[in-house]
mmCIF file of C-alpha atoms in Angstrom:
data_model
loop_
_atom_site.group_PDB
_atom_site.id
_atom_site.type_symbol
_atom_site.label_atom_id
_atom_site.label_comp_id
_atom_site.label_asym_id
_atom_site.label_seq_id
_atom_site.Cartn_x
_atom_site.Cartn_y
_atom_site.Cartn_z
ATOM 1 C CA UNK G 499 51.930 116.565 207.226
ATOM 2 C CA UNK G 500 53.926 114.582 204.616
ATOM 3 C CA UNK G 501 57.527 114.772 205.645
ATOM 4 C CA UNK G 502 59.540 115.838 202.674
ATOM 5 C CA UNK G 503 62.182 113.177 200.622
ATOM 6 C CA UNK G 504 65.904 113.621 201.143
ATOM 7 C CA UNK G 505 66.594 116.358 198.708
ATOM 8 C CA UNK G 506 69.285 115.729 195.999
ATOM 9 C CA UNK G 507 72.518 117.250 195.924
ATOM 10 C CA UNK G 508 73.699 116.616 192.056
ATOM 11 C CA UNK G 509 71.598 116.489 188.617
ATOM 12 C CA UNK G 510 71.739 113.171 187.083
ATOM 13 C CA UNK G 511 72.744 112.111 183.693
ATOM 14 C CA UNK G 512 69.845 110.695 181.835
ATOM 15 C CA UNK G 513 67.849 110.670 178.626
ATOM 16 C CA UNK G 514 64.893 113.121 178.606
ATOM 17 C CA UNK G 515 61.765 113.251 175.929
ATOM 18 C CA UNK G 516 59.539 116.024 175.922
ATOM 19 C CA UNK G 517 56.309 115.378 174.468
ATOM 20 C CA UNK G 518 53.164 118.006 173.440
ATOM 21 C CA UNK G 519 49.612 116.668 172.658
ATOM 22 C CA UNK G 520 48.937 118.939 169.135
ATOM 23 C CA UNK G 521 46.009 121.569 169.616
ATOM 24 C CA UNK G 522 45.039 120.299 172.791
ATOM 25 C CA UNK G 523 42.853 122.896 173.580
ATOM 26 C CA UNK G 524 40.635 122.775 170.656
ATOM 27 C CA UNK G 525 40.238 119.148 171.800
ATOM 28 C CA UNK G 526 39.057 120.307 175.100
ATOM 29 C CA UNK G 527 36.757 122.961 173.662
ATOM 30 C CA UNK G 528 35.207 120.334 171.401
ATOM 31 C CA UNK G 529 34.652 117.758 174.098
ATOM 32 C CA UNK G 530 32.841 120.068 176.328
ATOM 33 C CA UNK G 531 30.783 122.140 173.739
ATOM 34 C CA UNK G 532 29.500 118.443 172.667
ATOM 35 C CA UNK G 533 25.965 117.356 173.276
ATOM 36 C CA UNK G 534 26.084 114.043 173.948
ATOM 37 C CA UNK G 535 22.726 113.273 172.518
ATOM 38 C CA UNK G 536 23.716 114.002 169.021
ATOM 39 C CA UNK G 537 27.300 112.697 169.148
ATOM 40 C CA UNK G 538 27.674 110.025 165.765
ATOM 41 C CA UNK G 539 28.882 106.621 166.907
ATOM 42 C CA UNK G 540 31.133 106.428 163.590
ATOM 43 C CA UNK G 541 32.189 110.369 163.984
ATOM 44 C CA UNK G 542 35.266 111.935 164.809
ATOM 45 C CA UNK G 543 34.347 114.257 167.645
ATOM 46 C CA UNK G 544 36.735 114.528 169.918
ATOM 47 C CA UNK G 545 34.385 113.481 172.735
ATOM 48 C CA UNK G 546 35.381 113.277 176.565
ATOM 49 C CA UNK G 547 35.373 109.454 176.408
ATOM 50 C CA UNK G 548 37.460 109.707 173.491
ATOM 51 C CA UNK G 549 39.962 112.252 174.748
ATOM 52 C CA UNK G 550 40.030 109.965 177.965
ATOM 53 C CA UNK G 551 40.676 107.010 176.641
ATOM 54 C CA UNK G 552 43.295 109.103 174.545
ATOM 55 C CA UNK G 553 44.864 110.447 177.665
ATOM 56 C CA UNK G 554 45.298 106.552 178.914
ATOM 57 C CA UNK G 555 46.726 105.243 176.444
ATOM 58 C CA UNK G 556 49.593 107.797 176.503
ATOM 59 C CA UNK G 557 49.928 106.999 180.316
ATOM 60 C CA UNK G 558 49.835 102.794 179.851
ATOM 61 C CA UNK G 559 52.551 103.785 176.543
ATOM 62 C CA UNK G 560 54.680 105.436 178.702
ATOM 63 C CA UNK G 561 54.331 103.921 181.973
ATOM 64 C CA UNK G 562 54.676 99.789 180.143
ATOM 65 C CA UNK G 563 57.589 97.971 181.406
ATOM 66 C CA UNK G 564 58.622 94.793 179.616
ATOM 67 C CA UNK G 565 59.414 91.826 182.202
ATOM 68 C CA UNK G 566 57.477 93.647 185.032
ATOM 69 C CA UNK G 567 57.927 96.862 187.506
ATOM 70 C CA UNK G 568 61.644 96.038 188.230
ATOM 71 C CA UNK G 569 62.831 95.631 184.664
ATOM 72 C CA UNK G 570 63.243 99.034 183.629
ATOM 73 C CA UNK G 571 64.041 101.020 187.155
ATOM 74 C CA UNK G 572 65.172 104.068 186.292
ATOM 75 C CA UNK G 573 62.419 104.980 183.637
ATOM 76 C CA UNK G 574 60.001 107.447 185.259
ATOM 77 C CA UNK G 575 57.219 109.339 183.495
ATOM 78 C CA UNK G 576 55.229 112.637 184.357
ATOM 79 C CA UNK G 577 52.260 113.866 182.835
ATOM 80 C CA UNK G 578 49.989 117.053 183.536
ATOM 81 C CA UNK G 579 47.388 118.281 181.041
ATOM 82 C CA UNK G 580 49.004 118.356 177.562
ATOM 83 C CA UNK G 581 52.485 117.785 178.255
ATOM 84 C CA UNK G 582 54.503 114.426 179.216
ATOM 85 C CA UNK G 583 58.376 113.934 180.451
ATOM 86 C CA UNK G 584 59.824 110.889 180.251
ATOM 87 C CA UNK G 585 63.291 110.059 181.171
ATOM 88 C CA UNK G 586 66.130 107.751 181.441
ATOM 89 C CA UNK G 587 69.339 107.155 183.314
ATOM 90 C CA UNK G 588 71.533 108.051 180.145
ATOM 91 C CA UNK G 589 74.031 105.003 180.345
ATOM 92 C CA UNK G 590 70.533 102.425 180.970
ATOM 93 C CA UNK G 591 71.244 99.360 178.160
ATOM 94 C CA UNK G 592 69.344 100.244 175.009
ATOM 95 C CA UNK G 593 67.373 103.185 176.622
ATOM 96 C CA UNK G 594 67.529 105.187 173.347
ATOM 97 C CA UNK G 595 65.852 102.494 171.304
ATOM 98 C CA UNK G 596 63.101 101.467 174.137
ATOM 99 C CA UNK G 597 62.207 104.966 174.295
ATOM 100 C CA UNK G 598 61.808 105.522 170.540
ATOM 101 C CA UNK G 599 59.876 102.671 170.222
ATOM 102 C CA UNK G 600 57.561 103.458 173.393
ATOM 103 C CA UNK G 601 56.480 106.568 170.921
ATOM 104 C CA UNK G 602 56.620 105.025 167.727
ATOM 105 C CA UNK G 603 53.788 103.031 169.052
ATOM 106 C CA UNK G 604 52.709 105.604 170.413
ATOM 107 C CA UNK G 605 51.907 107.677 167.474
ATOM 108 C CA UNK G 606 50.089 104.637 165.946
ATOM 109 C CA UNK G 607 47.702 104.218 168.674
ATOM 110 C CA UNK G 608 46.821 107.607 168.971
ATOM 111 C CA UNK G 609 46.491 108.885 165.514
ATOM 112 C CA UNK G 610 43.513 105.720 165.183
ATOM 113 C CA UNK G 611 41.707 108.270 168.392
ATOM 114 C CA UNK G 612 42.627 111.611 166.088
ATOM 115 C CA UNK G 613 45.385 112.811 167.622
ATOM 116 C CA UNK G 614 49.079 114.237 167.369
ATOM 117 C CA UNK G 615 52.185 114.604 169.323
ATOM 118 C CA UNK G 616 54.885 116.913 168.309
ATOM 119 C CA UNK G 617 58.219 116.844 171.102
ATOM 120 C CA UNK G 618 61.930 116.004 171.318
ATOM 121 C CA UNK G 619 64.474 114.025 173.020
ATOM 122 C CA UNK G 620 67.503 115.444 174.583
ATOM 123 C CA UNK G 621 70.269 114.037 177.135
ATOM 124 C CA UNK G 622 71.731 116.015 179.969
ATOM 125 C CA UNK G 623 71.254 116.917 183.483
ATOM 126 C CA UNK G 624 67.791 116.433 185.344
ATOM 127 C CA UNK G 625 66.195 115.815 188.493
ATOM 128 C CA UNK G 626 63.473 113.375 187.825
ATOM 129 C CA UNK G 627 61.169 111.539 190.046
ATOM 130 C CA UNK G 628 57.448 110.568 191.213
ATOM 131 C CA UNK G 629 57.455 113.898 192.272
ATOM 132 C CA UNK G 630 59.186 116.678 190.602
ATOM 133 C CA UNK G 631 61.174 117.068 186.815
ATOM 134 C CA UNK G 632 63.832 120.046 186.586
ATOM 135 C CA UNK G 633 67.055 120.399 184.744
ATOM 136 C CA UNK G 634 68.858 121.507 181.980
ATOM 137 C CA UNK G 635 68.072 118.524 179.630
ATOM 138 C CA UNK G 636 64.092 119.432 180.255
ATOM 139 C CA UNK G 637 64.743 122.855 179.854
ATOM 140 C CA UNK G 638 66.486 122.035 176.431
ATOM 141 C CA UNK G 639 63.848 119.484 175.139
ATOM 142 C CA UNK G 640 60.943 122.215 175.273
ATOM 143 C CA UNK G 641 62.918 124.799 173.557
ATOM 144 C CA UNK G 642 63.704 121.981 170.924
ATOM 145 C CA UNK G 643 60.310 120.968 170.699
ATOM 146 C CA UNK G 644 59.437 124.167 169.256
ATOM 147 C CA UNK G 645 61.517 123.752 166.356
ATOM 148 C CA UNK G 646 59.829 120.702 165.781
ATOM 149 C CA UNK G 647 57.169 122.573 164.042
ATOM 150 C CA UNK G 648 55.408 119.572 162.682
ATOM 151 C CA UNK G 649 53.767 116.676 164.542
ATOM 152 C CA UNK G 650 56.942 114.736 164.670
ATOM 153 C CA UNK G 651 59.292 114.076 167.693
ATOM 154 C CA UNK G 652 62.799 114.857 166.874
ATOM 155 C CA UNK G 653 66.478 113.868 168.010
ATOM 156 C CA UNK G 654 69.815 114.591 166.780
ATOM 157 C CA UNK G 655 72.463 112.558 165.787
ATOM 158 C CA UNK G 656 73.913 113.105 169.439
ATOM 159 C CA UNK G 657 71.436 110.914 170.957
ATOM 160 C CA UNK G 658 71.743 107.941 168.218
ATOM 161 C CA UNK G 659 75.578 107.764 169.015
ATOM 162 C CA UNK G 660 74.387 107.326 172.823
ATOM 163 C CA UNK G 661 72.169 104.670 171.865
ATOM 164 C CA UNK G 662 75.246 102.725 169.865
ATOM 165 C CA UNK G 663 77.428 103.511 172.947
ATOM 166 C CA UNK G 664 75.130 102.085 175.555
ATOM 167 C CA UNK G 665 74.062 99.223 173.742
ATOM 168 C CA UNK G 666 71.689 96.264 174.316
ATOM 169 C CA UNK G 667 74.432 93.572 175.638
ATOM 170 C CA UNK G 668 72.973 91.150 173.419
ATOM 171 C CA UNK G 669 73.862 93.528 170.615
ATOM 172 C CA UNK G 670 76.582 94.789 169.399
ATOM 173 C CA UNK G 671 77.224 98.948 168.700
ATOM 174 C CA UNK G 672 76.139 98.218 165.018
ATOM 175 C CA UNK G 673 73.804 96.092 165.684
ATOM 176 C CA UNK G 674 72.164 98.521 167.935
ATOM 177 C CA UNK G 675 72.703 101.560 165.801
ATOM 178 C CA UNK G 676 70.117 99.741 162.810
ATOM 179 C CA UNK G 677 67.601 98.799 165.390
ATOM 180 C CA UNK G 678 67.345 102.696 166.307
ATOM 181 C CA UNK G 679 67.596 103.688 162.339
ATOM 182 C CA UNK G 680 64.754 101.439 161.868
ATOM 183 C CA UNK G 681 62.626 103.646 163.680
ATOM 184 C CA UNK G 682 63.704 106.722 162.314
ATOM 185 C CA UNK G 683 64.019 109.191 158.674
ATOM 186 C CA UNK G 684 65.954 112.091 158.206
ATOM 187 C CA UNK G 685 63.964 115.307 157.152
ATOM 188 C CA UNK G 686 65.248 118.341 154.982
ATOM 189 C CA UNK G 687 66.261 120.395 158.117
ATOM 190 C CA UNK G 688 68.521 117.602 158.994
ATOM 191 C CA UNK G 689 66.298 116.467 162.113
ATOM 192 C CA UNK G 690 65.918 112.493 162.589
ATOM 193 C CA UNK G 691 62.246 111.597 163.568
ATOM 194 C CA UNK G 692 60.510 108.852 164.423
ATOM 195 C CA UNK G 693 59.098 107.732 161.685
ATOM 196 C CA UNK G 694 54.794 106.395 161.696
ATOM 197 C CA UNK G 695 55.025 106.657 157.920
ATOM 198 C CA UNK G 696 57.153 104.198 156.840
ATOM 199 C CA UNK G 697 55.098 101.318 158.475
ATOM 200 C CA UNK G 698 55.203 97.740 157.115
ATOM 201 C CA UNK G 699 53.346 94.495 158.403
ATOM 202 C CA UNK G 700 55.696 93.333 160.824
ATOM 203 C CA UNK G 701 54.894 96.325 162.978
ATOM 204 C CA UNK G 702 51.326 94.833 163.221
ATOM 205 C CA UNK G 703 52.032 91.164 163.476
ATOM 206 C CA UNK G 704 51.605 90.743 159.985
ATOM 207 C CA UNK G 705 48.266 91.738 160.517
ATOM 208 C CA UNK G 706 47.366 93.546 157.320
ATOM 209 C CA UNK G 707 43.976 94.914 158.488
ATOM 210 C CA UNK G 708 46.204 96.653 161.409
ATOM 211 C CA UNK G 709 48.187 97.814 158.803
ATOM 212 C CA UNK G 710 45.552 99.526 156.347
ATOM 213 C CA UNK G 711 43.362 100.772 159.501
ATOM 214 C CA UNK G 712 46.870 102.788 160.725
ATOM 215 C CA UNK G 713 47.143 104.267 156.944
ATOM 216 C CA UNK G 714 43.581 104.934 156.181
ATOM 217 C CA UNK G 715 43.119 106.841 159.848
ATOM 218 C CA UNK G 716 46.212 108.657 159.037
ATOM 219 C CA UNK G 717 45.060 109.590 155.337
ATOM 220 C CA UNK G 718 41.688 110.451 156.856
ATOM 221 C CA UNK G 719 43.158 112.678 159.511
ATOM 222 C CA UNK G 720 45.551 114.435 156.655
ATOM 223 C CA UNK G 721 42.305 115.326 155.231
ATOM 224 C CA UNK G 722 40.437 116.708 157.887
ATOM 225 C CA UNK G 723 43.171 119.064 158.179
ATOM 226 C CA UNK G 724 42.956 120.440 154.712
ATOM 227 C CA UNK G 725 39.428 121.564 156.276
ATOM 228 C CA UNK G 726 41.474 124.068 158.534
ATOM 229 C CA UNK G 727 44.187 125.450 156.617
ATOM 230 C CA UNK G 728 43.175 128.792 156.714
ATOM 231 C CA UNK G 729 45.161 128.581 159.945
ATOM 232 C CA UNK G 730 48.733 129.365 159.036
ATOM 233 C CA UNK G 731 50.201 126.879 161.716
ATOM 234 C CA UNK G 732 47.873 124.394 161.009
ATOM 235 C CA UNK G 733 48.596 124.776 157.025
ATOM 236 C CA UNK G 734 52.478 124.171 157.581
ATOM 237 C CA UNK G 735 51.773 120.847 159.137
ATOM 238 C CA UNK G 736 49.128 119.951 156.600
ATOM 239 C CA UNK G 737 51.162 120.534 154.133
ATOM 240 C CA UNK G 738 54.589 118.200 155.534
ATOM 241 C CA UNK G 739 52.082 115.241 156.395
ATOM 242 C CA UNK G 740 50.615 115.625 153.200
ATOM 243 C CA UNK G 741 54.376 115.112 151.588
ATOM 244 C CA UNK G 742 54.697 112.577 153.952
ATOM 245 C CA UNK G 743 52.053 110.280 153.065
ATOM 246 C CA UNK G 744 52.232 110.799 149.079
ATOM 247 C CA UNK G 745 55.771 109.784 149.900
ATOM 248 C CA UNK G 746 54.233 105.966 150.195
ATOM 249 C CA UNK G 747 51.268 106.529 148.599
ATOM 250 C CA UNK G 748 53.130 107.376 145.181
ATOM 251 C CA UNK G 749 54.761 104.384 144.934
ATOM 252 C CA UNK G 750 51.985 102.000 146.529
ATOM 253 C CA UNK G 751 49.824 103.676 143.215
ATOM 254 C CA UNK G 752 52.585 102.847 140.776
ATOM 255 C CA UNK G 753 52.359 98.894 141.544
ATOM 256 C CA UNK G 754 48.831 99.277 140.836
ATOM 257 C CA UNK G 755 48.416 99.062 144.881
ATOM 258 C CA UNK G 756 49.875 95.332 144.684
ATOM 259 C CA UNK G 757 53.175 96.217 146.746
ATOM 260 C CA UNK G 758 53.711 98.288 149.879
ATOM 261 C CA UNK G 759 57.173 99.411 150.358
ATOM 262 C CA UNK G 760 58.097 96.465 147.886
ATOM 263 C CA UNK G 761 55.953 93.848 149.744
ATOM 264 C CA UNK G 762 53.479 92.090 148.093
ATOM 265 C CA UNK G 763 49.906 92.856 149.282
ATOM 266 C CA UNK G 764 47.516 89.562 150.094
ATOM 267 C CA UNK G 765 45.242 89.601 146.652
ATOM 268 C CA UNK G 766 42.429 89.563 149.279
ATOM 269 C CA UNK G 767 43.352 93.126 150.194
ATOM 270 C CA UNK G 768 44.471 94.953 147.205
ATOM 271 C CA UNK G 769 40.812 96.076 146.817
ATOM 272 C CA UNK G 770 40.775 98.208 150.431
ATOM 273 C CA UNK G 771 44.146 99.419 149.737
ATOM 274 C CA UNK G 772 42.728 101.381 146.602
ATOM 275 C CA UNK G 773 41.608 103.856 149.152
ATOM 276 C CA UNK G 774 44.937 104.756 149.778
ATOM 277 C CA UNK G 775 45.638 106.690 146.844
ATOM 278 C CA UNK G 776 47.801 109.575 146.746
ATOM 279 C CA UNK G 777 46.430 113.333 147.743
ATOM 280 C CA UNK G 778 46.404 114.681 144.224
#
């Protein structure tokens, strides 16, 4: 028999994000009702390899540590079925931007395998290790994620002036404070989000064909929902990703799809990103 771990006798402090895979269990149902005979190689089944390989990425996302095991020590991650935790001591340096950036990538990856993540990030007391996640701060980041609504991961302006105050120390507070903005937008509720909108090419190393693959995945999967609005909670988030995207597309259509986000487009790619039109 496994002899127990000391138990703790305080909550810590840290930085906690909740995180929900969107309609999960349709994906399920779809991967198993499959035939794998008749699955298209260029479809968008959600097959089990797919949701697999889904499920992995989220876990190598998550679990990455820059510099090696020891760099980041108090990160720790948990995952079972659709839901993740991941938390941080709350006075780590730059914790708050690392972890918005862990799911701004994120997002990317997995919106190119079809899928969305809706959570929220709150700061408090937990209990979080290899084992077991408990406290307050969890207990506050599901009942936030609800009012996410939409597949966005929210924070307050509570946990930006955490990230200024436990800055990188190569950065200053202001310094530190643009870095997290950078990641971010501001909806109508008053909610920050990470922001997988509001790309540009230096998110992609330049890459421009990383860049149009990220917006025509994401314009693809805003249409495949349109196919399902019938379902009232699928319709509200239809409809604010739909805003979303017109939000660049607009403006990309006005130059006549020669800038993005007032960056000229290589001539040899202005012909792809006439795909990327507006919804209408």
């Amino acid at each position: 028999m496994t002899e127990m771990p000391k138990p703790p006798t305080v909550y810590e402090d840290r930085l906690c994000l909740f995180l929900d895979i969107l309609a999960f269990k349709n994906h399920i149902d779809e991967s198993a009702k499959l035939d794998p005979s008749q699955i298209k190689k260029s479809g968008q089944q959600m097959t089990v390899s797919r949701l697999y390989i889904a499920l992995n990425e989220i876990n190598n996302a998550l679990t990455y540590e820059i510099g090696g095991l020891n760099y980041r020590s108090s990160k720790t991650v948990s995952q079972f079925s659709d839901s993740i935790v991941v938390s941080y001591k709350l006075d780590e340096e730059s914790a708050v931007y690392d972890m918005l950036f862990d799911i701004y990538l994120l997002q990317i990856n997995l919106i190119q395998r079809g899928l969305l993540v809706r959570g929220a990030i709150t700061s408090g007391q937990l209990i979080h290790d290899e084992r077991l996640v408990f406290g307050p701060a969890l207990n506050e980041a599901v009942e936030l994620e609800k009012l996410a609504m939409y597949p966005r991961v929210i924070l307050t302006q509570e946990i930006i002036e955490l990230g200024k105050k436990y800055h990188g120390s190569q950065h200053t507070s202001k310094h530190e404070e643009l870095s997290i903005k950078s990641l971010l937008n501001q909806d109508l509720d008053g909610m920050f989000y990470v922001d997988y909108f509001s790309v540009n090419p230096s998110d992609f190393n330049e890459d421009w064909d990383g860049l149009y693959n990220h917006l025509i995945e994401l314009r693809e999967l805003i249409k495949r929902m349109s196919l399902l609005t019938r379902n009232p909670s699928i319709k509200v988030k239809h409809s604010w990703m739909r805003k979303k995207y017109n939000d660049l597309a607009i403006p990309l259509e006005k130059s006549k799809f020669e800038e993005f986000g007032k960056i000229r487009i290589p001539e040899n790619q202005i012909n792809a990103f006439f795909n990327l039109g507006p919804f209408k």
